[in-house]
Amino acid sequence: MTSRIHLSSLSRGIGAVLALSVLCAAPVSAQQFQQQLQQQVPDSVQELMAEFQEKQVRLQGIQQEALEGSEELQEREAELEEWIESEMRAIEPDMDSLSGRLEAMEAEAQATQDQERLQEIMAEAQGTVSRLQTAQMQVLEREDVQKELEQYQNALLDEMKSLDPEVDQLVERLEELAMVLQSMQGPGGPGGPR
């Protein structure tokens, strides 16, 4: 199971890049995009993707309930997030200004109609997010950080199991589905040629 630790500044940055990506893309309605996606993905893969999403949403709900019901887990999560962000700042001292710049780029992208400028903003945003992700990866790869995250994840998982005894089966099935879906991805995407 993946960590629930979401570094707010990095999450905002990634969200900004995603928002910029949408603004830079050719205008396509959500319904048209969904129809195009369904036409390209075989039914069997769509069914697996739907099951994956359903199980993921269920686990996220149990996780949220576990966190809301445990002040100790909430405090531990906040402490871990603060510690990881502090360690990231040691690697990337400009982390706060980079995060602020990402927010400014998102606002600028939403305000402009100039496609060339949108592309420039997108390129800058991707470089900025890359810097933040590099710092995050360096911190998360450290043994001491991994140990603390594992202890937190185990405590969270125990709390989740106390709420729903099927958590282990849900996690196992989610991992199986992820492996199957990943193995189906080729150069052409899900179900594409290998």
Short mmCIF file of C-alpha atoms in Angstrom, two decimals, residues 12-187:
data_model
loop_
_atom_site.label_atom_id
_atom_site.label_comp_id
_atom_site.label_asym_id
_atom_site.label_seq_id
_atom_site.Cartn_x
_atom_site.Cartn_y
_atom_site.Cartn_z
CA ARG A 12 0.16 21.67 -5.53
CA GLY A 13 3.05 21.74 -7.98
CA ILE A 14 2.06 18.51 -9.63
CA GLY A 15 -1.54 19.71 -9.74
CA ALA A 16 -0.39 22.89 -11.42
CA VAL A 17 1.48 20.95 -14.10
CA LEU A 18 -1.59 18.79 -14.70
CA ALA A 19 -3.79 21.87 -14.94
CA LEU A 20 -1.32 23.47 -17.34
CA SER A 21 -1.30 20.28 -19.40
CA VAL A 22 -5.05 20.46 -19.76
CA LEU A 23 -4.91 24.12 -20.75
CA CYS A 24 -2.24 23.41 -23.37
CA ALA A 25 -4.03 20.45 -24.88
CA ALA A 26 -6.43 20.68 -27.77
CA PRO A 27 -9.94 21.44 -26.51
CA VAL A 28 -11.76 18.13 -26.05
CA SER A 29 -14.77 17.65 -23.83
CA ALA A 30 -14.58 15.11 -21.03
CA GLN A 31 -17.23 13.02 -22.75
CA GLN A 32 -15.32 13.01 -26.06
CA PHE A 33 -12.12 12.07 -24.24
CA GLN A 34 -13.89 9.20 -22.44
CA GLN A 35 -15.39 7.95 -25.71
CA GLN A 36 -12.00 8.07 -27.46
CA LEU A 37 -10.37 6.25 -24.56
CA GLN A 38 -13.04 3.55 -24.55
CA GLN A 39 -12.66 3.01 -28.29
CA GLN A 40 -8.91 2.48 -27.86
CA VAL A 41 -9.04 0.19 -24.82
CA PRO A 42 -10.42 -3.36 -25.07
CA ASP A 43 -13.42 -4.24 -22.87
CA SER A 44 -11.38 -6.66 -20.76
CA VAL A 45 -8.91 -3.91 -19.88
CA GLN A 46 -11.72 -1.45 -19.16
CA GLU A 47 -13.25 -3.97 -16.74
CA LEU A 48 -9.91 -4.40 -14.94
CA MET A 49 -9.46 -0.64 -14.79
CA ALA A 50 -12.96 -0.20 -13.37
CA GLU A 51 -12.33 -2.86 -10.72
CA PHE A 52 -8.99 -1.26 -9.85
CA GLN A 53 -10.62 2.14 -9.46
CA GLU A 54 -13.49 0.73 -7.38
CA LYS A 55 -11.12 -1.06 -4.98
CA GLN A 56 -8.84 1.97 -4.78
CA VAL A 57 -11.76 4.26 -3.92
CA ARG A 58 -12.96 1.80 -1.26
CA LEU A 59 -9.50 1.58 0.31
CA GLN A 60 -9.12 5.36 0.26
CA GLY A 61 -12.44 5.68 2.07
CA ILE A 62 -11.35 3.21 4.75
CA GLN A 63 -8.01 5.01 5.03
CA GLN A 64 -9.71 8.38 5.44
CA GLU A 65 -12.04 6.93 8.08
CA ALA A 66 -9.06 5.43 9.94
CA LEU A 67 -7.24 8.76 9.93
CA GLU A 68 -10.28 10.74 11.00
CA GLY A 69 -10.85 8.31 13.87
CA SER A 70 -7.30 8.40 15.20
CA GLU A 71 -5.82 11.60 16.55
CA GLU A 72 -2.53 9.74 17.09
CA LEU A 73 -2.29 8.81 13.39
CA GLN A 74 -3.15 12.37 12.37
CA GLU A 75 -0.38 13.74 14.58
CA ARG A 76 2.09 11.14 13.34
CA GLU A 77 1.25 11.93 9.73
CA ALA A 78 1.67 15.67 10.31
CA GLU A 79 5.03 15.10 12.02
CA LEU A 80 6.24 12.89 9.16
CA GLU A 81 5.12 15.38 6.54
CA GLU A 82 6.84 18.22 8.37
CA TRP A 83 10.05 16.18 8.78
CA ILE A 84 10.11 15.10 5.13
CA GLU A 85 9.49 18.65 3.93
CA SER A 86 12.30 19.88 6.19
CA GLU A 87 14.65 17.27 4.76
CA MET A 88 13.58 18.25 1.24
CA ARG A 89 14.38 21.90 2.02
CA ALA A 90 17.88 20.81 3.05
CA ILE A 91 18.32 19.33 -0.44
CA GLU A 92 16.33 21.98 -2.34
CA PRO A 93 16.57 25.25 -0.37
CA ASP A 94 14.33 26.99 -2.93
CA MET A 95 11.45 24.56 -2.33
CA ASP A 96 9.02 27.18 -1.00
CA SER A 97 9.77 29.71 -3.75
CA LEU A 98 9.52 26.96 -6.39
CA SER A 99 6.11 25.94 -5.03
CA GLY A 100 5.00 29.56 -5.06
CA ARG A 101 6.22 29.94 -8.63
CA LEU A 102 4.18 26.89 -9.66
CA GLU A 103 1.05 28.51 -8.26
CA ALA A 104 1.84 31.74 -10.11
CA MET A 105 2.41 29.83 -13.36
CA GLU A 106 -0.94 28.09 -12.98
CA ALA A 107 -2.72 31.43 -12.52
CA GLU A 108 -0.84 32.92 -15.48
CA ALA A 109 -1.71 29.96 -17.68
CA GLN A 110 -5.38 30.27 -16.81
CA ALA A 111 -5.34 33.97 -17.65
CA THR A 112 -3.57 33.80 -21.02
CA GLN A 113 -4.97 32.82 -24.39
CA ASP A 114 -1.55 32.68 -26.05
CA GLN A 115 -0.74 29.03 -26.89
CA GLU A 116 2.97 29.78 -27.28
CA ARG A 117 3.09 31.30 -23.79
CA LEU A 118 1.17 28.31 -22.41
CA GLN A 119 3.84 26.02 -23.85
CA GLU A 120 6.59 28.10 -22.22
CA ILE A 121 4.79 27.99 -18.88
CA MET A 122 4.32 24.25 -19.21
CA ALA A 123 8.02 23.69 -19.90
CA GLU A 124 9.02 25.81 -16.90
CA ALA A 125 6.48 24.04 -14.68
CA GLN A 126 7.76 20.62 -15.67
CA GLY A 127 11.34 21.63 -14.83
CA THR A 128 10.24 23.02 -11.48
CA VAL A 129 8.26 19.92 -10.57
CA SER A 130 11.23 17.80 -11.62
CA ARG A 131 13.45 19.65 -9.13
CA LEU A 132 10.93 19.13 -6.34
CA GLN A 133 10.43 15.46 -7.19
CA THR A 134 14.19 14.89 -7.22
CA ALA A 135 14.48 16.30 -3.70
CA GLN A 136 11.50 14.23 -2.58
CA MET A 137 12.95 11.02 -4.02
CA GLN A 138 16.31 11.63 -2.37
CA VAL A 139 14.58 11.98 0.99
CA LEU A 140 12.21 9.05 0.51
CA GLU A 141 15.05 6.72 -0.50
CA ARG A 142 16.84 7.23 2.81
CA GLU A 143 16.75 4.26 5.15
CA ASP A 144 15.71 6.29 8.21
CA VAL A 145 12.81 7.85 6.30
CA GLN A 146 11.71 4.51 4.88
CA LYS A 147 11.72 3.01 8.38
CA GLU A 148 9.56 5.81 9.79
CA LEU A 149 7.15 5.64 6.84
CA GLU A 150 6.87 1.87 7.18
CA GLN A 151 6.04 2.17 10.89
CA TYR A 152 3.42 4.80 10.11
CA GLN A 153 1.96 2.73 7.26
CA ASN A 154 1.75 -0.36 9.48
CA ALA A 155 -0.06 1.61 12.18
CA LEU A 156 -2.44 3.05 9.59
CA LEU A 157 -3.03 -0.40 8.08
CA ASP A 158 -3.78 -1.84 11.54
CA GLU A 159 -6.32 0.91 12.14
CA MET A 160 -7.87 0.27 8.72
CA LYS A 161 -8.13 -3.48 9.45
CA SER A 162 -9.94 -2.71 12.69
CA LEU A 163 -12.55 -0.87 10.62
CA ASP A 164 -12.81 -3.43 7.79
CA PRO A 165 -11.41 -6.96 8.05
CA GLU A 166 -11.28 -7.22 4.23
CA VAL A 167 -8.48 -4.63 3.95
CA ASP A 168 -5.76 -7.26 3.38
CA GLN A 169 -7.75 -8.85 0.55
CA LEU A 170 -8.48 -5.44 -0.98
CA VAL A 171 -4.80 -4.48 -0.89
CA GLU A 172 -3.77 -7.83 -2.36
CA ARG A 173 -6.32 -7.59 -5.17
CA LEU A 174 -5.35 -3.99 -5.90
CA GLU A 175 -1.70 -5.03 -6.21
CA GLU A 176 -2.66 -7.93 -8.50
CA LEU A 177 -4.72 -5.64 -10.72
CA ALA A 178 -1.89 -3.09 -10.86
CA MET A 179 0.54 -5.78 -12.01
CA VAL A 180 -1.88 -7.12 -14.64
CA LEU A 181 -2.66 -3.66 -15.97
CA GLN A 182 1.01 -2.74 -16.04
CA SER A 183 1.87 -5.92 -17.94
CA MET A 184 -0.81 -5.06 -20.52
CA GLN A 185 0.73 -1.67 -21.22
CA GLY A 186 2.89 -1.62 -24.25
CA PRO A 187 4.12 1.25 -26.41
#
